[in-house]
mmCIF file of N, CA and C in Angstrom:
data_model
loop_
_atom_site.group_PDB
_atom_site.id
_atom_site.type_symbol
_atom_site.label_atom_id
_atom_site.label_comp_id
_atom_site.label_asym_id
_atom_site.label_seq_id
_atom_site.Cartn_x
_atom_site.Cartn_y
_atom_site.Cartn_z
ATOM 1 N N UNK A 1 7.064 45.885 -38.359
ATOM 2 C CA UNK A 1 7.199 44.690 -37.771
ATOM 3 C C UNK A 1 8.276 44.564 -36.762
ATOM 4 N N UNK A 2 8.098 43.828 -35.768
ATOM 5 C CA UNK A 2 8.828 43.617 -34.637
ATOM 6 C C UNK A 2 10.194 42.980 -34.815
ATOM 7 N N UNK A 3 11.064 43.300 -34.295
ATOM 8 C CA UNK A 3 12.591 42.683 -34.519
ATOM 9 C C UNK A 3 12.732 41.723 -33.196
ATOM 10 N N UNK A 4 13.642 40.861 -33.546
ATOM 11 C CA UNK A 4 14.326 40.084 -32.420
ATOM 12 C C UNK A 4 15.183 40.930 -31.751
ATOM 13 N N UNK A 5 15.333 41.321 -30.615
ATOM 14 C CA UNK A 5 16.441 42.317 -29.811
ATOM 15 C C UNK A 5 17.575 41.409 -29.662
ATOM 16 N N UNK A 6 17.918 40.152 -29.886
ATOM 17 C CA UNK A 6 19.009 39.893 -29.417
ATOM 18 C C UNK A 6 20.048 40.003 -30.463
ATOM 19 N N UNK A 7 21.421 39.735 -30.407
ATOM 20 C CA UNK A 7 22.318 40.033 -31.160
ATOM 21 C C UNK A 7 22.164 39.711 -32.561
ATOM 22 N N UNK A 8 21.180 39.929 -33.226
ATOM 23 C CA UNK A 8 20.808 39.456 -34.571
ATOM 24 C C UNK A 8 20.831 37.789 -34.853
ATOM 25 N N UNK A 9 20.637 37.309 -33.666
ATOM 26 C CA UNK A 9 20.410 36.010 -33.778
ATOM 27 C C UNK A 9 19.252 35.574 -33.614
ATOM 28 N N UNK A 10 18.522 34.855 -34.568
ATOM 29 C CA UNK A 10 17.148 34.281 -34.675
ATOM 30 C C UNK A 10 16.999 33.205 -33.184
ATOM 31 N N UNK A 11 15.945 33.425 -32.307
ATOM 32 C CA UNK A 11 15.700 32.581 -31.254
ATOM 33 C C UNK A 11 14.203 31.888 -32.011
ATOM 34 N N UNK A 12 14.364 30.666 -31.130
ATOM 35 C CA UNK A 12 13.059 29.785 -31.572
ATOM 36 C C UNK A 12 12.338 29.192 -30.704
ATOM 37 N N UNK A 13 11.274 29.182 -30.519
ATOM 38 C CA UNK A 13 10.513 28.240 -29.821
ATOM 39 C C UNK A 13 10.094 26.714 -30.178
ATOM 40 N N UNK A 14 10.511 25.692 -29.558
ATOM 41 C CA UNK A 14 10.442 24.266 -29.936
ATOM 42 C C UNK A 14 9.246 23.674 -29.208
ATOM 43 N N UNK A 15 9.053 22.532 -29.858
ATOM 44 C CA UNK A 15 8.268 21.850 -28.938
ATOM 45 C C UNK A 15 8.689 20.247 -29.024
ATOM 46 N N UNK A 16 8.086 19.682 -27.990
ATOM 47 C CA UNK A 16 8.209 18.236 -27.530
ATOM 48 C C UNK A 16 7.187 17.482 -27.004
ATOM 49 N N UNK A 17 7.031 16.506 -27.785
ATOM 50 C CA UNK A 17 5.969 15.723 -27.164
ATOM 51 C C UNK A 17 6.054 14.977 -25.984
ATOM 52 N N UNK A 18 4.850 14.865 -25.213
ATOM 53 C CA UNK A 18 5.019 14.064 -23.975
ATOM 54 C C UNK A 18 3.627 13.290 -23.811
ATOM 55 N N UNK A 19 3.356 12.229 -23.163
ATOM 56 C CA UNK A 19 2.169 11.598 -22.683
ATOM 57 C C UNK A 19 1.357 11.978 -21.620
ATOM 58 N N UNK A 20 0.238 12.471 -21.629
ATOM 59 C CA UNK A 20 -0.752 12.900 -20.534
ATOM 60 C C UNK A 20 -2.099 12.124 -20.595
ATOM 61 N N UNK A 21 -2.221 11.533 -19.714
ATOM 62 C CA UNK A 21 -3.657 10.847 -19.642
ATOM 63 C C UNK A 21 -4.163 10.040 -21.035
ATOM 64 N N UNK A 22 -3.016 9.414 -21.503
ATOM 65 C CA UNK A 22 -3.471 8.684 -22.844
ATOM 66 C C UNK A 22 -3.241 9.272 -24.179
ATOM 67 N N UNK A 23 -2.868 10.643 -24.074
ATOM 68 C CA UNK A 23 -2.870 11.160 -25.279
ATOM 69 C C UNK A 23 -1.531 12.163 -25.282
ATOM 70 N N UNK A 24 -0.852 12.604 -26.577
ATOM 71 C CA UNK A 24 -0.027 13.290 -26.940
ATOM 72 C C UNK A 24 -0.343 14.664 -26.589
ATOM 73 N N UNK A 25 0.463 15.339 -25.723
ATOM 74 C CA UNK A 25 0.637 16.675 -25.455
ATOM 75 C C UNK A 25 1.907 17.479 -25.900
ATOM 76 N N UNK A 26 2.059 18.568 -25.772
ATOM 77 C CA UNK A 26 3.271 19.416 -26.314
ATOM 78 C C UNK A 26 3.875 20.155 -24.878
ATOM 79 N N UNK A 27 5.282 20.120 -25.013
ATOM 80 C CA UNK A 27 5.824 21.095 -23.982
ATOM 81 C C UNK A 27 6.937 22.081 -24.860
ATOM 82 N N UNK A 28 6.729 23.458 -24.732
ATOM 83 C CA UNK A 28 7.304 24.355 -25.479
ATOM 84 C C UNK A 28 8.353 24.839 -24.927
ATOM 85 N N UNK A 29 9.400 25.259 -25.442
ATOM 86 C CA UNK A 29 10.800 25.893 -24.699
ATOM 87 C C UNK A 29 11.462 26.485 -25.767
ATOM 88 N N UNK A 30 12.526 27.587 -25.262
ATOM 89 C CA UNK A 30 13.593 27.793 -25.873
ATOM 90 C C UNK A 30 14.543 27.580 -25.529
ATOM 91 N N UNK A 31 15.554 27.258 -26.397
ATOM 92 C CA UNK A 31 17.110 26.586 -25.869
ATOM 93 C C UNK A 31 18.168 27.951 -26.497
ATOM 94 N N UNK A 32 19.100 27.911 -25.591
ATOM 95 C CA UNK A 32 20.072 29.032 -25.613
ATOM 96 C C UNK A 32 21.196 28.446 -24.805
ATOM 97 N N UNK A 33 22.155 29.542 -24.780
ATOM 98 C CA UNK A 33 23.453 29.425 -24.075
ATOM 99 C C UNK A 33 23.553 30.974 -23.201
ATOM 100 N N UNK A 34 23.845 30.867 -22.095
ATOM 101 C CA UNK A 34 24.043 32.009 -21.034
ATOM 102 C C UNK A 34 25.240 31.640 -20.473
ATOM 103 N N UNK A 35 26.549 32.722 -20.482
ATOM 104 C CA UNK A 35 27.477 32.558 -19.826
ATOM 105 C C UNK A 35 28.148 31.213 -20.122
ATOM 106 N N UNK A 36 27.925 30.576 -21.408
ATOM 107 C CA UNK A 36 28.616 29.338 -21.616
ATOM 108 C C UNK A 36 27.782 28.430 -21.131
ATOM 109 N N UNK A 37 26.622 28.240 -20.384
ATOM 110 C CA UNK A 37 25.804 27.472 -20.001
ATOM 111 C C UNK A 37 24.565 27.062 -20.854
ATOM 112 N N UNK A 38 24.449 25.927 -21.224
ATOM 113 C CA UNK A 38 23.344 25.447 -22.001
ATOM 114 C C UNK A 38 21.927 25.781 -20.980
ATOM 115 N N UNK A 39 20.876 26.320 -21.544
ATOM 116 C CA UNK A 39 19.469 26.542 -20.863
ATOM 117 C C UNK A 39 18.356 26.310 -21.573
ATOM 118 N N UNK A 40 17.473 25.736 -20.897
ATOM 119 C CA UNK A 40 16.014 25.415 -21.641
ATOM 120 C C UNK A 40 15.195 26.229 -20.744
ATOM 121 N N UNK A 41 14.428 27.177 -21.567
ATOM 122 C CA UNK A 41 13.175 28.137 -20.924
ATOM 123 C C UNK A 41 12.091 27.722 -21.229
ATOM 124 N N UNK A 42 11.284 26.969 -20.451
ATOM 125 C CA UNK A 42 9.894 27.046 -20.887
ATOM 126 C C UNK A 42 8.882 28.114 -21.121
ATOM 127 N N UNK A 43 8.266 28.071 -22.186
ATOM 128 C CA UNK A 43 7.280 29.031 -22.132
ATOM 129 C C UNK A 43 5.870 28.625 -22.184
ATOM 130 N N UNK A 44 4.721 29.177 -22.172
ATOM 131 C CA UNK A 44 3.405 28.935 -21.833
ATOM 132 C C UNK A 44 2.474 29.806 -22.643
ATOM 133 N N UNK A 45 1.014 29.568 -23.020
ATOM 134 C CA UNK A 45 0.098 30.541 -23.130
ATOM 135 C C UNK A 45 -0.114 31.653 -21.888
ATOM 136 N N UNK A 46 -0.408 32.804 -22.309
ATOM 137 C CA UNK A 46 -0.348 33.903 -21.416
ATOM 138 C C UNK A 46 -1.124 33.703 -20.220
ATOM 139 N N UNK A 47 -2.200 32.828 -20.114
ATOM 140 C CA UNK A 47 -3.070 32.672 -19.254
ATOM 141 C C UNK A 47 -3.383 30.959 -19.038
ATOM 142 N N UNK A 48 -2.287 30.371 -18.840
ATOM 143 C CA UNK A 48 -2.141 28.894 -18.958
ATOM 144 C C UNK A 48 -2.810 28.397 -17.829
ATOM 145 N N UNK A 49 -3.250 29.083 -16.467
ATOM 146 C CA UNK A 49 -3.940 28.282 -15.692
ATOM 147 C C UNK A 49 -5.414 28.628 -15.737
ATOM 148 N N UNK A 50 -5.864 29.482 -16.695
ATOM 149 C CA UNK A 50 -7.630 29.920 -16.544
ATOM 150 C C UNK A 50 -8.196 29.526 -18.097
ATOM 151 N N UNK A 51 -7.073 29.830 -19.197
ATOM 152 C CA UNK A 51 -7.663 29.299 -20.559
ATOM 153 C C UNK A 51 -6.875 28.226 -21.257
ATOM 154 N N UNK A 52 -7.225 27.139 -20.928
ATOM 155 C CA UNK A 52 -6.675 25.818 -21.483
ATOM 156 C C UNK A 52 -6.502 25.648 -22.801
ATOM 157 N N UNK A 53 -7.624 26.723 -23.671
ATOM 158 C CA UNK A 53 -7.395 26.455 -24.997
ATOM 159 C C UNK A 53 -6.136 27.507 -25.596
ATOM 160 N N UNK A 54 -5.291 28.209 -24.923
ATOM 161 C CA UNK A 54 -4.181 28.500 -25.234
ATOM 162 C C UNK A 54 -3.149 27.398 -25.600
ATOM 163 N N UNK A 55 -3.305 26.257 -25.286
ATOM 164 C CA UNK A 55 -2.383 25.337 -25.927
ATOM 165 C C UNK A 55 -2.968 24.939 -27.278
ATOM 166 N N UNK A 56 -4.212 24.620 -27.707
ATOM 167 C CA UNK A 56 -4.660 24.416 -28.738
ATOM 168 C C UNK A 56 -4.347 25.629 -29.526
ATOM 169 N N UNK A 57 -4.281 26.754 -29.481
ATOM 170 C CA UNK A 57 -3.808 27.745 -30.435
ATOM 171 C C UNK A 57 -2.387 27.566 -30.562
ATOM 172 N N UNK A 58 -1.591 27.278 -29.616
ATOM 173 C CA UNK A 58 0.065 27.036 -29.796
ATOM 174 C C UNK A 58 0.110 25.779 -30.794
ATOM 175 N N UNK A 59 -0.711 24.905 -30.800
ATOM 176 C CA UNK A 59 -0.581 23.703 -31.343
ATOM 177 C C UNK A 59 -1.063 24.127 -33.079
ATOM 178 N N UNK A 60 -1.957 24.921 -33.212
ATOM 179 C CA UNK A 60 -2.181 25.253 -34.283
ATOM 180 C C UNK A 60 -1.260 26.253 -34.938
ATOM 181 N N UNK A 61 -0.651 27.272 -34.234
ATOM 182 C CA UNK A 61 0.492 27.969 -34.821
ATOM 183 C C UNK A 61 1.680 26.903 -35.290
ATOM 184 N N UNK A 62 1.959 25.984 -34.222
ATOM 185 C CA UNK A 62 3.241 25.003 -34.929
ATOM 186 C C UNK A 62 2.877 24.319 -35.913
ATOM 187 N N UNK A 63 1.752 23.701 -36.000
ATOM 188 C CA UNK A 63 1.259 22.685 -37.188
ATOM 189 C C UNK A 63 1.926 21.587 -36.865
ATOM 190 N N UNK A 64 2.668 21.049 -38.075
ATOM 191 C CA UNK A 64 3.513 20.012 -38.327
ATOM 192 C C UNK A 64 4.886 20.066 -37.833
ATOM 193 N N UNK A 65 5.319 21.845 -37.961
ATOM 194 C CA UNK A 65 6.589 22.043 -37.575
ATOM 195 C C UNK A 65 6.880 21.723 -35.931
ATOM 196 N N UNK A 66 8.329 21.735 -35.684
ATOM 197 C CA UNK A 66 9.027 21.195 -34.659
ATOM 198 C C UNK A 66 9.407 22.744 -33.836
ATOM 199 N N UNK A 67 9.520 23.756 -34.413
ATOM 200 C CA UNK A 67 9.955 25.161 -34.437
ATOM 201 C C UNK A 67 9.252 25.869 -34.511
ATOM 202 N N UNK A 68 9.217 27.237 -33.943
ATOM 203 C CA UNK A 68 8.610 28.597 -34.500
ATOM 204 C C UNK A 68 9.513 29.456 -34.179
ATOM 205 N N UNK A 69 9.261 30.536 -35.041
ATOM 206 C CA UNK A 69 10.020 31.857 -34.660
ATOM 207 C C UNK A 69 9.688 32.673 -33.206
ATOM 208 N N UNK A 70 10.520 33.063 -32.557
ATOM 209 C CA UNK A 70 10.083 33.687 -31.342
ATOM 210 C C UNK A 70 10.331 35.479 -31.668
ATOM 211 N N UNK A 71 9.271 36.027 -31.905
ATOM 212 C CA UNK A 71 9.215 37.689 -31.977
ATOM 213 C C UNK A 71 9.362 38.168 -30.617
ATOM 214 N N UNK A 72 10.273 39.074 -30.707
ATOM 215 C CA UNK A 72 10.372 39.891 -29.076
ATOM 216 C C UNK A 72 10.099 41.292 -29.334
ATOM 217 N N UNK A 73 8.784 41.781 -28.897
ATOM 218 C CA UNK A 73 8.304 42.977 -28.955
ATOM 219 C C UNK A 73 8.197 44.083 -27.885
ATOM 220 N N UNK A 74 9.098 44.829 -27.693
ATOM 221 C CA UNK A 74 9.411 45.857 -26.556
ATOM 222 C C UNK A 74 8.010 46.732 -26.693
ATOM 223 N N UNK A 75 7.823 46.875 -25.392
ATOM 224 C CA UNK A 75 6.449 47.831 -25.225
ATOM 225 C C UNK A 75 6.744 48.946 -24.011
ATOM 226 N N UNK A 76 5.995 50.115 -24.051
ATOM 227 C CA UNK A 76 6.029 51.204 -23.220
ATOM 228 C C UNK A 76 4.852 51.580 -22.562
ATOM 229 N N UNK A 77 4.279 51.407 -21.350
ATOM 230 C CA UNK A 77 2.971 51.789 -21.056
ATOM 231 C C UNK A 77 3.148 53.064 -19.833
ATOM 232 N N UNK A 78 2.789 54.404 -20.004
ATOM 233 C CA UNK A 78 2.957 55.298 -19.050
ATOM 234 C C UNK A 78 1.507 55.306 -18.125
ATOM 235 N N UNK A 79 1.907 55.138 -16.795
ATOM 236 C CA UNK A 79 0.488 55.450 -16.171
ATOM 237 C C UNK A 79 0.301 56.787 -15.983
ATOM 238 N N UNK A 80 -1.052 57.308 -16.456
ATOM 239 C CA UNK A 80 -1.316 58.451 -16.623
ATOM 240 C C UNK A 80 -1.410 59.348 -15.106
ATOM 241 N N UNK A 81 -1.678 58.704 -14.349
ATOM 242 C CA UNK A 81 -1.596 59.553 -12.805
ATOM 243 C C UNK A 81 -0.284 59.546 -12.156
ATOM 244 N N UNK A 82 0.629 58.534 -12.451
ATOM 245 C CA UNK A 82 1.497 58.683 -11.498
ATOM 246 C C UNK A 82 3.005 59.183 -12.534
ATOM 247 N N UNK A 83 2.780 58.951 -13.707
ATOM 248 C CA UNK A 83 3.540 59.281 -14.953
ATOM 249 C C UNK A 83 4.779 58.547 -14.763
ATOM 250 N N UNK A 84 4.548 57.306 -14.171
ATOM 251 C CA UNK A 84 5.608 56.281 -14.379
ATOM 252 C C UNK A 84 5.724 55.397 -15.720
ATOM 253 N N UNK A 85 6.672 54.918 -16.274
ATOM 254 C CA UNK A 85 6.633 54.412 -17.686
ATOM 255 C C UNK A 85 7.022 52.820 -17.219
ATOM 256 N N UNK A 86 6.241 51.943 -17.384
ATOM 257 C CA UNK A 86 6.600 50.448 -17.217
ATOM 258 C C UNK A 86 7.045 50.086 -18.722
ATOM 259 N N UNK A 87 8.328 49.439 -18.497
ATOM 260 C CA UNK A 87 8.961 48.770 -19.964
ATOM 261 C C UNK A 87 8.811 47.288 -19.725
ATOM 262 N N UNK A 88 8.746 46.659 -20.702
ATOM 263 C CA UNK A 88 8.691 45.079 -20.869
ATOM 264 C C UNK A 88 8.831 44.619 -22.179
ATOM 265 N N UNK A 89 8.758 43.461 -22.476
ATOM 266 C CA UNK A 89 8.686 42.798 -23.687
ATOM 267 C C UNK A 89 7.511 41.844 -24.004
ATOM 268 N N UNK A 90 6.929 41.841 -25.209
ATOM 269 C CA UNK A 90 5.757 40.942 -25.510
ATOM 270 C C UNK A 90 6.348 39.872 -26.287
ATOM 271 N N UNK A 91 6.203 38.641 -26.088
ATOM 272 C CA UNK A 91 6.881 37.475 -26.740
ATOM 273 C C UNK A 91 5.628 36.717 -27.560
ATOM 274 N N UNK A 92 5.817 36.441 -28.878
ATOM 275 C CA UNK A 92 5.052 36.275 -29.800
ATOM 276 C C UNK A 92 5.700 34.907 -30.751
ATOM 277 N N UNK A 93 4.875 33.592 -30.700
ATOM 278 C CA UNK A 93 5.448 32.715 -31.474
ATOM 279 C C UNK A 93 4.772 32.845 -32.969
ATOM 280 N N UNK A 94 5.629 32.425 -33.762
ATOM 281 C CA UNK A 94 5.050 32.829 -35.467
ATOM 282 C C UNK A 94 5.310 31.704 -36.309
ATOM 283 N N UNK A 95 4.624 31.345 -37.002
ATOM 284 C CA UNK A 95 5.031 30.463 -38.144
ATOM 285 C C UNK A 95 4.200 30.875 -39.557
ATOM 286 N N UNK A 96 4.631 30.456 -40.643
ATOM 287 C CA UNK A 96 3.908 30.440 -42.000
ATOM 288 C C UNK A 96 3.847 29.310 -42.615
ATOM 289 N N UNK A 97 2.841 29.366 -43.081
ATOM 290 C CA UNK A 97 2.283 28.085 -44.020
ATOM 291 C C UNK A 97 3.088 28.091 -45.193
ATOM 292 N N UNK A 98 3.070 27.090 -46.356
ATOM 293 C CA UNK A 98 3.362 27.154 -47.516
ATOM 294 C C UNK A 98 3.132 28.073 -48.547
ATOM 295 N N UNK A 99 1.525 28.503 -48.194
ATOM 296 C CA UNK A 99 1.253 29.653 -49.020
ATOM 297 C C UNK A 99 1.663 31.028 -48.644
ATOM 298 N N UNK A 100 2.482 31.146 -47.551
ATOM 299 C CA UNK A 100 2.702 32.385 -46.756
ATOM 300 C C UNK A 100 1.978 33.389 -45.709
ATOM 301 N N UNK A 101 0.758 32.176 -45.204
ATOM 302 C CA UNK A 101 -0.232 32.779 -44.293
ATOM 303 C C UNK A 101 0.710 32.288 -42.931
ATOM 304 N N UNK A 102 0.483 33.609 -42.120
ATOM 305 C CA UNK A 102 1.167 33.703 -40.908
ATOM 306 C C UNK A 102 -0.028 33.241 -39.928
ATOM 307 N N UNK A 103 0.512 32.284 -38.907
ATOM 308 C CA UNK A 103 0.025 32.141 -37.514
ATOM 309 C C UNK A 103 0.926 32.761 -36.515
ATOM 310 N N UNK A 104 0.191 32.973 -35.613
ATOM 311 C CA UNK A 104 0.840 33.639 -34.402
ATOM 312 C C UNK A 104 0.323 33.641 -33.345
ATOM 313 N N UNK A 105 0.723 33.469 -32.114
ATOM 314 C CA UNK A 105 0.232 33.855 -30.655
ATOM 315 C C UNK A 105 1.004 34.180 -29.813
ATOM 316 N N UNK A 106 0.639 34.847 -28.698
ATOM 317 C CA UNK A 106 1.513 35.373 -27.458
ATOM 318 C C UNK A 106 1.755 34.202 -26.760
ATOM 319 N N UNK A 107 3.118 34.417 -26.070
ATOM 320 C CA UNK A 107 3.481 33.196 -24.947
ATOM 321 C C UNK A 107 4.407 34.089 -23.961
ATOM 322 N N UNK A 108 4.389 33.299 -22.731
ATOM 323 C CA UNK A 108 5.358 33.932 -21.907
ATOM 324 C C UNK A 108 5.937 32.968 -21.093
ATOM 325 N N UNK A 109 7.241 33.383 -20.411
ATOM 326 C CA UNK A 109 7.838 32.106 -19.579
ATOM 327 C C UNK A 109 7.012 31.698 -18.693
ATOM 328 N N UNK A 110 7.041 30.568 -18.520
ATOM 329 C CA UNK A 110 6.350 29.790 -17.942
ATOM 330 C C UNK A 110 6.354 29.787 -16.283
ATOM 331 N N UNK A 111 7.572 30.263 -15.674
ATOM 332 C CA UNK A 111 7.961 30.423 -14.245
ATOM 333 C C UNK A 111 8.762 31.748 -14.240
ATOM 334 N N UNK A 112 8.984 32.211 -12.800
ATOM 335 C CA UNK A 112 9.880 33.119 -12.664
ATOM 336 C C UNK A 112 11.327 32.945 -12.846
ATOM 337 N N UNK A 113 11.769 31.849 -12.972
ATOM 338 C CA UNK A 113 13.273 31.363 -13.222
ATOM 339 C C UNK A 113 13.147 31.321 -14.585
ATOM 340 N N UNK A 114 12.250 31.248 -15.485
ATOM 341 C CA UNK A 114 12.243 31.096 -17.074
ATOM 342 C C UNK A 114 12.348 32.519 -17.464
ATOM 343 N N UNK A 115 11.571 33.642 -16.745
ATOM 344 C CA UNK A 115 11.547 34.776 -17.183
ATOM 345 C C UNK A 115 13.044 35.547 -17.164
ATOM 346 N N UNK A 116 13.727 35.203 -15.672
ATOM 347 C CA UNK A 116 15.164 35.529 -15.532
ATOM 348 C C UNK A 116 16.053 35.041 -16.709
ATOM 349 N N UNK A 117 15.885 33.702 -16.899
ATOM 350 C CA UNK A 117 16.718 33.072 -17.928
ATOM 351 C C UNK A 117 16.493 33.745 -19.295
ATOM 352 N N UNK A 118 15.366 33.951 -19.606
ATOM 353 C CA UNK A 118 14.988 34.682 -21.124
ATOM 354 C C UNK A 118 15.692 36.089 -21.096
ATOM 355 N N UNK A 119 15.512 36.771 -20.043
ATOM 356 C CA UNK A 119 16.116 37.970 -19.832
ATOM 357 C C UNK A 119 17.608 38.074 -19.910
ATOM 358 N N UNK A 120 18.187 37.067 -19.432
ATOM 359 C CA UNK A 120 19.753 36.904 -19.737
ATOM 360 C C UNK A 120 20.044 36.578 -20.998
ATOM 361 N N UNK A 121 19.192 35.290 -21.736
ATOM 362 C CA UNK A 121 19.677 35.061 -23.117
ATOM 363 C C UNK A 121 19.393 36.576 -23.962
ATOM 364 N N UNK A 122 18.231 37.031 -23.910
ATOM 365 C CA UNK A 122 18.177 38.434 -24.754
ATOM 366 C C UNK A 122 19.356 39.402 -24.542
ATOM 367 N N UNK A 123 19.916 39.289 -22.964
ATOM 368 C CA UNK A 123 21.116 40.485 -23.151
ATOM 369 C C UNK A 123 22.281 39.875 -23.682
ATOM 370 N N UNK A 124 22.466 38.529 -23.857
ATOM 371 C CA UNK A 124 23.676 37.925 -24.292
ATOM 372 C C UNK A 124 24.392 38.509 -25.751
#
């Protein structure tokens, strides 16, 4: 099972409602402190521009909860031709219902600035 790679502090993805075209939608984010400054890091489904169903999956993962665990899964991919190794993190949002059934989906930082802030937060 993947571990959260921050200093043993569990990070959470939170949701907050907003109104759009007369219906309630949700904004997903991570709150933290980087160098003594509070930050709010937006996250989104991996293909938010082309796969609008990604938000439906997030809604299902969250259910009635206002927050879900953020799981950080490091990965490495080796390019067979160049032998270069690409390293990064995969971000997973995970909840479990009262029966212990696990619901999860991947997310990514919404913008380049969110990616930078998340990397800083993970390094704290």
